[in-house]
Coordinates of C-alpha atoms in Angstrom, one line a residue:
M1 CA 123.8 88.8 131.0
G2 CA 123.8 92.1 129.1
G3 CA 124.4 92.9 125.4
P4 CA 121.9 93.2 122.6
F5 CA 120.1 90.1 123.6
A6 CA 119.4 91.2 127.1
R7 CA 115.8 90.3 128.0
S8 CA 113.5 93.2 128.4
P9 CA 110.7 93.1 131.0
R10 CA 107.6 91.4 129.7
E11 CA 104.8 93.9 129.8
H12 CA 101.2 92.8 130.0
S13 CA 98.1 94.7 131.1
D14 CA 94.7 93.2 132.1
E15 CA 93.4 96.7 132.7
P16 CA 92.8 98.9 129.6
L17 CA 95.4 101.6 129.0
P18 CA 94.2 104.8 127.3
G19 CA 95.6 106.0 124.0
F20 CA 95.0 108.1 120.9
K21 CA 95.7 107.4 117.2
L22 CA 94.8 108.3 113.7
A23 CA 92.9 105.9 111.3
Y24 CA 90.9 105.9 108.1
P25 CA 87.2 105.1 108.4
M26 CA 86.2 102.1 106.2
L27 CA 82.9 100.7 105.0
A28 CA 82.5 97.1 103.9
A29 CA 81.7 96.5 100.3
D30 CA 78.3 95.1 101.2
G31 CA 77.5 98.2 103.4
G32 CA 76.9 96.0 106.4
S33 CA 79.8 96.9 108.7
C34 CA 82.4 99.6 109.3
G35 CA 86.0 99.4 110.6
F36 CA 89.3 101.2 110.4
S37 CA 92.6 101.0 108.7
G38 CA 96.0 102.4 109.7
V39 CA 97.6 105.5 108.3
T40 CA 101.1 103.9 107.9
L41 CA 102.1 100.2 108.0
G42 CA 98.5 99.0 108.6
R43 CA 96.9 100.5 105.5
A44 CA 96.3 97.1 103.9
H45 CA 94.6 95.7 107.0
V46 CA 91.1 96.7 108.3
Y47 CA 90.4 96.2 111.9
R48 CA 87.1 96.3 113.9
A49 CA 86.2 98.4 116.9
V50 CA 87.3 95.5 119.1
D51 CA 90.1 93.5 117.6
D52 CA 93.5 91.8 118.0
A53 CA 96.6 92.9 116.2
I54 CA 98.1 90.8 113.4
C55 CA 101.5 91.2 111.8
A56 CA 101.2 93.5 108.8
H57 CA 104.1 91.6 107.1
G58 CA 102.1 88.3 107.1
S59 CA 104.3 86.6 109.7
R60 CA 102.6 84.2 112.2
H61 CA 104.3 85.3 115.5
A62 CA 102.4 86.8 118.4
C63 CA 102.0 90.6 118.4
P64 CA 103.8 92.8 119.4
S65 CA 107.1 90.9 118.7
R66 CA 110.3 92.5 119.9
W67 CA 111.9 91.5 116.6
C68 CA 109.2 93.1 114.4
D69 CA 107.3 96.4 114.1
C70 CA 103.9 94.7 114.3
G71 CA 101.0 95.5 116.6
F72 CA 98.6 98.4 117.2
Y73 CA 100.2 101.8 117.9
C74 CA 98.9 104.7 119.9
F75 CA 100.1 107.9 121.5
H76 CA 99.8 108.7 125.2
E77 CA 98.6 112.2 124.6
I78 CA 95.8 113.4 122.3
G79 CA 98.0 116.4 121.3
A80 CA 100.5 114.2 119.6
A81 CA 97.8 112.6 117.5
R82 CA 96.5 116.0 116.5
D83 CA 100.0 117.1 115.5
L84 CA 100.3 114.1 113.2
A85 CA 96.9 114.9 111.6
C86 CA 98.5 118.1 110.3
E87 CA 100.6 116.1 107.8
P88 CA 99.1 116.3 104.3
D89 CA 98.9 112.5 104.0
H90 CA 96.8 112.3 107.2
R91 CA 94.4 115.2 106.7
S92 CA 91.5 112.8 105.8
A93 CA 92.0 110.5 108.9
V94 CA 89.9 110.5 112.0
L95 CA 91.2 110.6 115.5
L96 CA 90.5 107.5 117.7
E97 CA 90.4 107.3 121.4
V98 CA 91.3 103.7 122.3
A99 CA 91.7 101.3 125.2
A100 CA 94.8 99.1 124.8
S101 CA 95.2 95.8 126.6
G102 CA 97.2 92.5 126.4
R103 CA 100.9 92.4 125.6
Y104 CA 102.4 95.7 125.0
R105 CA 105.7 97.6 124.7
R106 CA 106.0 101.1 126.0
Y107 CA 107.8 103.9 124.2
E108 CA 108.5 107.5 125.0
R109 CA 105.4 108.9 123.2
G110 CA 103.1 105.9 123.1
L111 CA 102.5 102.1 123.1
R112 CA 102.7 99.2 120.7
Y113 CA 100.2 96.6 121.9
A114 CA 98.2 93.4 121.1
R115 CA 94.5 94.2 121.7
Q116 CA 92.4 97.3 121.2
R117 CA 88.9 98.7 121.8
V118 CA 87.9 101.8 119.9
K119 CA 85.9 104.0 122.3
T120 CA 85.5 107.3 120.5
V121 CA 85.8 108.5 116.9
R122 CA 86.5 112.2 116.5
I123 CA 85.8 113.6 113.0
G124 CA 87.6 116.9 112.2
R125 CA 87.4 119.1 109.2
C126 CA 86.6 118.7 105.5
D127 CA 89.5 119.3 103.0
C128 CA 87.9 122.7 102.3
G129 CA 88.4 123.8 105.9
R130 CA 84.8 123.6 107.1
P131 CA 83.8 121.2 109.9
A132 CA 82.9 117.8 108.4
E133 CA 79.4 116.5 108.9
L134 CA 79.3 113.4 106.8
L135 CA 81.5 110.5 105.6
A136 CA 81.7 110.2 101.8
D137 CA 83.1 107.5 99.5
S138 CA 86.7 108.7 98.8
G139 CA 87.2 106.5 95.7
A140 CA 90.0 104.6 97.5
G141 CA 90.1 101.5 99.6
S142 CA 91.3 97.9 99.8
V143 CA 89.9 94.5 98.9
G144 CA 86.3 94.3 100.3
W145 CA 86.5 97.8 101.9
R146 CA 85.8 101.4 100.8
R147 CA 87.7 104.2 102.5
L148 CA 85.5 107.0 103.7
L149 CA 86.3 110.7 103.7
P150 CA 85.1 113.3 106.2
V151 CA 83.3 116.0 104.2
C152 CA 81.0 119.0 104.8
R153 CA 77.6 119.1 103.1
N154 CA 78.8 121.4 100.4
C155 CA 81.7 119.2 99.3
A156 CA 79.6 116.0 99.6
A157 CA 77.7 117.1 96.5
D158 CA 76.2 114.0 94.8
R159 CA 78.7 111.5 96.3
P160 CA 77.4 108.5 98.3
V161 CA 77.6 109.5 102.0
L162 CA 77.2 107.9 105.4
R163 CA 75.9 109.7 108.4
P164 CA 78.1 109.7 111.5
D165 CA 75.4 108.0 113.6
R166 CA 75.0 105.3 111.0
F167 CA 78.8 104.8 111.0
A168 CA 78.8 104.5 114.8
E169 CA 76.1 101.8 114.5
L170 CA 77.8 99.8 111.8
A171 CA 81.1 100.0 113.7
G172 CA 79.6 98.3 116.8
G173 CA 78.3 101.2 118.8
V174 CA 81.3 103.4 119.1
Q175 CA 80.9 107.1 120.0
V176 CA 81.3 109.5 117.2
V177 CA 82.0 113.2 117.9
L178 CA 82.0 115.9 115.3
E179 CA 84.7 118.4 116.2
G180 CA 86.0 120.8 113.5
S181 CA 89.4 121.4 115.1
P182 CA 90.5 125.0 115.1
T183 CA 92.8 126.1 112.3
G184 CA 93.7 129.6 113.4
L185 CA 92.3 131.0 110.1
G186 CA 89.4 133.4 109.8
D187 CA 86.5 133.1 107.5
D188 CA 87.8 136.0 105.5
A189 CA 91.2 134.3 104.7
A190 CA 92.2 134.4 101.1
A191 CA 91.0 131.4 99.1
P192 CA 93.8 129.0 98.3
A193 CA 95.1 128.7 94.8
P194 CA 93.6 125.9 92.7
V195 CA 95.5 122.6 93.0
V196 CA 96.7 121.1 89.7
A197 CA 96.3 117.4 89.6
P198 CA 99.6 115.5 88.9
P199 CA 99.8 113.5 85.7
E200 CA 98.3 110.1 85.9
A201 CA 100.9 107.4 86.5
P202 CA 101.2 104.6 83.9
A203 CA 99.5 101.4 84.7
E204 CA 101.7 98.6 86.2
D205 CA 102.7 95.8 84.0
P206 CA 100.9 92.6 85.3
G207 CA 104.0 90.6 84.8
T208 CA 106.0 92.9 86.9
V209 CA 103.4 92.9 89.7
A210 CA 103.4 89.1 89.7
V211 CA 107.2 88.9 90.0
L212 CA 107.2 91.4 92.9
S213 CA 104.4 89.6 94.7
A214 CA 106.4 86.3 94.5
E215 CA 109.5 88.1 95.8
I216 CA 107.6 89.6 98.7
A217 CA 106.2 86.1 99.6
V218 CA 109.8 84.7 99.7
L219 CA 110.9 87.6 101.9
H220 CA 108.0 86.9 104.3
A221 CA 109.0 83.3 104.5
R222 CA 112.6 84.1 105.3
L223 CA 111.5 86.7 107.9
D224 CA 109.4 84.0 109.6
E225 CA 112.4 81.6 109.7
T226 CA 114.7 84.3 111.0
L227 CA 112.3 85.3 113.8
T228 CA 111.9 81.7 114.8
R229 CA 115.7 81.3 115.1
L230 CA 116.0 84.5 117.1
E231 CA 113.3 83.3 119.5
E232 CA 115.2 80.0 119.9
V233 CA 118.4 81.9 120.6
Q234 CA 116.6 84.1 123.1
A235 CA 115.2 81.1 124.9
R236 CA 118.7 79.5 125.0
L237 CA 120.2 82.7 126.4
D238 CA 117.5 82.9 129.1
E239 CA 118.2 79.3 130.0
L240 CA 122.0 80.0 130.3
T241 CA 121.3 83.1 132.3
R242 CA 119.2 81.2 134.8
R243 CA 121.8 78.5 135.1
D244 CA 124.6 81.0 135.8
R245 CA 122.7 82.6 138.7
P246 CA 123.7 81.4 142.2

């Protein structure tokens, strides 16, 4: 049976598959452990060096689901991850070399998968262009976690910092490599013009935030119900397909 509900081959790997991705280094509020957060959908979730994927939308299905965009993501080639790191929003991310395993779905440029082990953390350049040597408190983060920012010693100034070897220890023994990636610019390049900070956005109305949170919870519940019905339909179609076979 074909059509939009045609069953795709189930892909599962007991042997680790290599991959590369970007992530933000994170430090627990108590300073006792380190982890990582995604640069896109997974920003609100912090994962460990060895961890299983969960649905970023709060659904309870197994990851990666064919009906959802959940799961860990990685590129097949390190060059693709380096290209993504050129985006302004991702300049402060580190590059991870990972081993993917469990359920997965293969795409042209990478994988979406269920289980991950971070093998190597590659730290690039500070925002000023010099090779980063330390990880400083960026001032951003999520509940229970502080986001760290790769910085050179000059830009670290008086900010609280974490040495790369200490980060490796708190993350569970991952390998950390300092690699100021080439920029193609010489040391005598003209200094960039000063950046003017945008005007501060007005604070959110607490009442508005509460209403939006309630609406999001309702949407998640409806998504769970829809995914459950889709899985039931898929199971029924599989049963009919097997019955129609000679």
